[in-house]
CSV table of C-alpha atoms in Angstrom, one decimal:
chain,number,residue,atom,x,y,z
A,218,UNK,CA,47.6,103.4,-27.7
A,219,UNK,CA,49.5,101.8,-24.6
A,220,UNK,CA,47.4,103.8,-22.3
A,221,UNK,CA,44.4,102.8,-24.3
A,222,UNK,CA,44.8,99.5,-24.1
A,223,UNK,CA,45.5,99.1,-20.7
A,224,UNK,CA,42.2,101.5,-19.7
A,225,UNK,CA,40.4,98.1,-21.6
A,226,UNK,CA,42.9,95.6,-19.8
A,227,UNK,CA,40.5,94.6,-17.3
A,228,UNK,CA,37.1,94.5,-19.2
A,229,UNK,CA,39.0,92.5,-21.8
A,230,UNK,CA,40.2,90.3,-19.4
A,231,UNK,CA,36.8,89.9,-17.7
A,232,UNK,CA,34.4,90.0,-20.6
A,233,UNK,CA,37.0,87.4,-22.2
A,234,UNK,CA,36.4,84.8,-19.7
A,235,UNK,CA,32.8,85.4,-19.5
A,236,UNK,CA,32.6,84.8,-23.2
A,237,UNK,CA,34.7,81.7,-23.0
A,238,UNK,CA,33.0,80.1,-20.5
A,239,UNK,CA,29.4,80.8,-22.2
A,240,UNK,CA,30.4,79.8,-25.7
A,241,UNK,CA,32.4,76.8,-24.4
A,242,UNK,CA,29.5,75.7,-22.2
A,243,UNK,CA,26.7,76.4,-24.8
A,244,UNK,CA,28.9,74.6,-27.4
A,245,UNK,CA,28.7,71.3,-25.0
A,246,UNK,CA,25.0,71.9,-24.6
A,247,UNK,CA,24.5,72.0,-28.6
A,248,UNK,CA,26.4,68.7,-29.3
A,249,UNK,CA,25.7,66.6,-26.5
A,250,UNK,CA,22.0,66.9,-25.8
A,251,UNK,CA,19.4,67.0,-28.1
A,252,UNK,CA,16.5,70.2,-28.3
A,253,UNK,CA,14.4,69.3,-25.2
A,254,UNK,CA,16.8,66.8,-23.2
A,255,UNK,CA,17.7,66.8,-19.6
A,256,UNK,CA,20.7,65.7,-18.1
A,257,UNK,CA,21.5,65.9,-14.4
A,258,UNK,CA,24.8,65.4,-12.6
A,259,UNK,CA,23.1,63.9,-9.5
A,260,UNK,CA,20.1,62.4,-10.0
A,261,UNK,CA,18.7,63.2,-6.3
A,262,UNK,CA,18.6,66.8,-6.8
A,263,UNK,CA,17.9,67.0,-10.3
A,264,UNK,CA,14.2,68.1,-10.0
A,265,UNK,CA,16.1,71.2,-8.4
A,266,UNK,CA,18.9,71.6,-10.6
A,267,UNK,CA,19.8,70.3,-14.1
A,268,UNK,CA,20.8,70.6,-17.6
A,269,UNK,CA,18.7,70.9,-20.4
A,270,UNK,CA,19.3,72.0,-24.0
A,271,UNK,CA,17.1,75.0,-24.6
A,272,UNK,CA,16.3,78.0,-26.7
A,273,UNK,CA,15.1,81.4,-26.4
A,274,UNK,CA,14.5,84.4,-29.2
A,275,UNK,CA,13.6,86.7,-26.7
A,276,UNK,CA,15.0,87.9,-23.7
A,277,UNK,CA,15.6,87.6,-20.3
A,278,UNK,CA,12.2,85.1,-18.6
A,279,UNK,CA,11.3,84.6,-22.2
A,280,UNK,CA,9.6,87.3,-23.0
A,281,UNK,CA,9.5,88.8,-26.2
A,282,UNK,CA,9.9,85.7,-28.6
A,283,UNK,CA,10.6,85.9,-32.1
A,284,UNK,CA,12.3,89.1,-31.7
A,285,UNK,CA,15.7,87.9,-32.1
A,286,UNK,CA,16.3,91.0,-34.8
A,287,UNK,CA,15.3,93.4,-32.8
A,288,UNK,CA,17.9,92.1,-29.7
A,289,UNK,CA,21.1,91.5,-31.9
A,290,UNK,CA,20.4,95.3,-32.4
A,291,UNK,CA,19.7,96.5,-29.2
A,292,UNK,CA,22.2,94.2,-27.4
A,293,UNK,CA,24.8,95.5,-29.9
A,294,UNK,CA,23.9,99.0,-29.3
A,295,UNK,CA,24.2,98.1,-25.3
A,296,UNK,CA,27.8,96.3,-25.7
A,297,UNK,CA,29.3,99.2,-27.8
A,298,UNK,CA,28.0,101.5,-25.3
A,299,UNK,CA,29.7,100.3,-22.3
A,300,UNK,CA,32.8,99.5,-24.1
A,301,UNK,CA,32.7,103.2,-24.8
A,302,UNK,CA,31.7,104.7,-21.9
A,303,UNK,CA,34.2,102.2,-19.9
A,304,UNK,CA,37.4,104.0,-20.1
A,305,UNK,CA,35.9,107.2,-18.3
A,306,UNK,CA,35.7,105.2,-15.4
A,307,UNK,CA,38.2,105.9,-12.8
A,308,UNK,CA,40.5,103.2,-11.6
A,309,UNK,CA,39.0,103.8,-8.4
A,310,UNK,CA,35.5,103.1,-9.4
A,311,UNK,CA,36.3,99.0,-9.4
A,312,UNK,CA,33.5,97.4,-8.7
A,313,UNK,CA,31.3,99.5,-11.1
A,314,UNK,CA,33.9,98.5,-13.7
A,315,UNK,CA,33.2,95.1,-12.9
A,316,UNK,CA,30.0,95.2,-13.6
A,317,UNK,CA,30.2,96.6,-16.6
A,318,UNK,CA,33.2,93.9,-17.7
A,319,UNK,CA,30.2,90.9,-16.5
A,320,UNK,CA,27.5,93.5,-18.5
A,321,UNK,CA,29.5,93.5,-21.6
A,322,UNK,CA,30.5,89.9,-21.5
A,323,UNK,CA,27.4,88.3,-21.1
A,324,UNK,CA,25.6,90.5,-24.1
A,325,UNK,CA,28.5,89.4,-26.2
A,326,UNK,CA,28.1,85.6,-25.3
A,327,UNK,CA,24.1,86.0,-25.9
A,328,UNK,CA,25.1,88.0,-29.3
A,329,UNK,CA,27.6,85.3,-30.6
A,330,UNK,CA,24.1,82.8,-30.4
A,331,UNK,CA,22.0,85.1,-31.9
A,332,UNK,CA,24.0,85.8,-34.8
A,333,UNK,CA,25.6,83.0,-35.4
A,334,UNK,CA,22.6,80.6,-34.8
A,335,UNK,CA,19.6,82.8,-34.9
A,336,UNK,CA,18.9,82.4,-31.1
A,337,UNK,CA,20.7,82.2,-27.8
A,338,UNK,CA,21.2,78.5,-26.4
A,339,UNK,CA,20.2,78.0,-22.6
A,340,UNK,CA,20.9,75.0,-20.8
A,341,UNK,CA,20.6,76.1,-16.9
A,342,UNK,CA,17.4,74.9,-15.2
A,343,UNK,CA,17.2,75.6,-11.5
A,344,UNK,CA,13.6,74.4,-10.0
A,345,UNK,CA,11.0,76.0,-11.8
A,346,UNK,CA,12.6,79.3,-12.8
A,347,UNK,CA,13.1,80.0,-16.3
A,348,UNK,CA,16.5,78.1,-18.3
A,349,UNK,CA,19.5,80.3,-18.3
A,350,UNK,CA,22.8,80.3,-19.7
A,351,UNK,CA,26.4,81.9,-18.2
A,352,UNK,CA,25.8,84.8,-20.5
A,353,UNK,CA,22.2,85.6,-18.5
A,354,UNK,CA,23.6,84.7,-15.5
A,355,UNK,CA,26.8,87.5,-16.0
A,356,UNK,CA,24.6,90.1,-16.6
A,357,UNK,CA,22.4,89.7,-13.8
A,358,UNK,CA,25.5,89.7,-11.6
A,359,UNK,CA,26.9,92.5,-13.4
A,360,UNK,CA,23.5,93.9,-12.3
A,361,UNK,CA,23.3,93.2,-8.5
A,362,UNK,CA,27.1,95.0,-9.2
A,363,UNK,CA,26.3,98.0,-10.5
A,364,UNK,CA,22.9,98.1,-7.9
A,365,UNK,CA,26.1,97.7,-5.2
A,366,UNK,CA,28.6,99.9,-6.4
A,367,UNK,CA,25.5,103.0,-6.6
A,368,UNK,CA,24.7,102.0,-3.1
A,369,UNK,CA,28.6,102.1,-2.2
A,370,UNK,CA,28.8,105.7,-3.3
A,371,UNK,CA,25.9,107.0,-2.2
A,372,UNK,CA,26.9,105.5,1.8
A,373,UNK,CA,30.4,107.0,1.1
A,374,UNK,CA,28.6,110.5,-0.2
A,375,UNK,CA,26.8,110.5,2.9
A,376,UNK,CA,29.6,110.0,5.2
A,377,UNK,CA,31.5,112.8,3.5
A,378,UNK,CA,28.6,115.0,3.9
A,379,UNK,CA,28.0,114.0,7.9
A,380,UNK,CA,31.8,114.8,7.7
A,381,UNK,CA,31.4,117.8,6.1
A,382,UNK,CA,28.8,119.2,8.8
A,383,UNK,CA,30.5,118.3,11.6
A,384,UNK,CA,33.6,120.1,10.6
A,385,UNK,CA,31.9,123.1,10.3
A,386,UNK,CA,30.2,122.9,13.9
A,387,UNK,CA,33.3,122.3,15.1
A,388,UNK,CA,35.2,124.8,13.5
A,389,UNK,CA,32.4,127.7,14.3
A,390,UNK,CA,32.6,129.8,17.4
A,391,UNK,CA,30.3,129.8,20.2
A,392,UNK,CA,29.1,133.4,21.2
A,393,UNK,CA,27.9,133.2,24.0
A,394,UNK,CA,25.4,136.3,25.1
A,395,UNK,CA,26.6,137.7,28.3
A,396,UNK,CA,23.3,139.1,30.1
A,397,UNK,CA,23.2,141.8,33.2
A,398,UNK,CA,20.7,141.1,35.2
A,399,UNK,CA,20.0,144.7,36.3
């Protein structure tokens, strides 16, 4: 059990804060600003960045609308799949443990809103891209992670295989031909 839980230390510890933040921040959203409202912290720059109480059923973009069903169930499916697959990790393997800790906490945070509310609340609005939320915004870092921690591997596989080669040229003998010129 001790060995269990400490295999789950870090994504608990990770996912947790994710989930607090998101919750926390999506709670302020929901009781300070009504459906549609914009707030900004500095008004010079808040054509480029502001708050505004938001909703989405879809997903990520807003695509897919009115399928908040069908994403409690795949995000569920999702979340219990990295929590299981999360202990096989090695140690070693940090960063792609990471990602998976930002992965699971920011479906969890989106989940929470969807079943507890019917939708997920965002509130992030940077220029003209689509309104995001902490949870979103875990996910796609646990994203540019995971896209990192491949890329990681493969550059260290590569090295051990250049490695690999050159060992063996170094370690095979050079025969060299004598030849008579008769």
């Amino acid at each position: 059990m001790k060995q269990q839980l400490r295999n789950y230390f870090f994504l608990i510890i990770i996912a947790g804060l994710i989930i607090l933040a998101d919750q926390a921040s999506k709670n302020w959203v929901r009781e300070n600003l009504a459906m549609g409202e914009t707030y900004c912290v500095i008004d010079s720059v808040c054509e480029k960045a502001r708050f505004v109480h938001w909703y989405n059923t879809g997903v990520a973009f807003g695509m897919f609308q009115g399928n908040s069903n069908l994403f409690k169930v795949t995000s569920s499916i999702i979340a219990l799949a990295i929590i299981a697959f999360y202990s096989q990790i090695p140690d070693e393997e940090w960063l792609l443990r990471l990602a998976l800790a930002f992965e699971v906490g920011g479906a969890i945070g989106n989940l929470i809103d969807r079943f507890m509310i019917g939708h997920v609340t965002d509130f992030v609005a940077v220029g003209n891209f689509a309104v995001f939320n902490i949870a979103d915004a875990a996910i796609n870092v646990g994203i540019a992670f995971m896209l990192l921690s491949l890329l990681l591997d493969y550059l260290k596989e590569q090295k051990e295989k250049k490695a690999a080669v050159e060992a063996v040229d170094s370690e095979t003998p050079v025969v060299e031909l004598e030849t008579s010129s008769d």
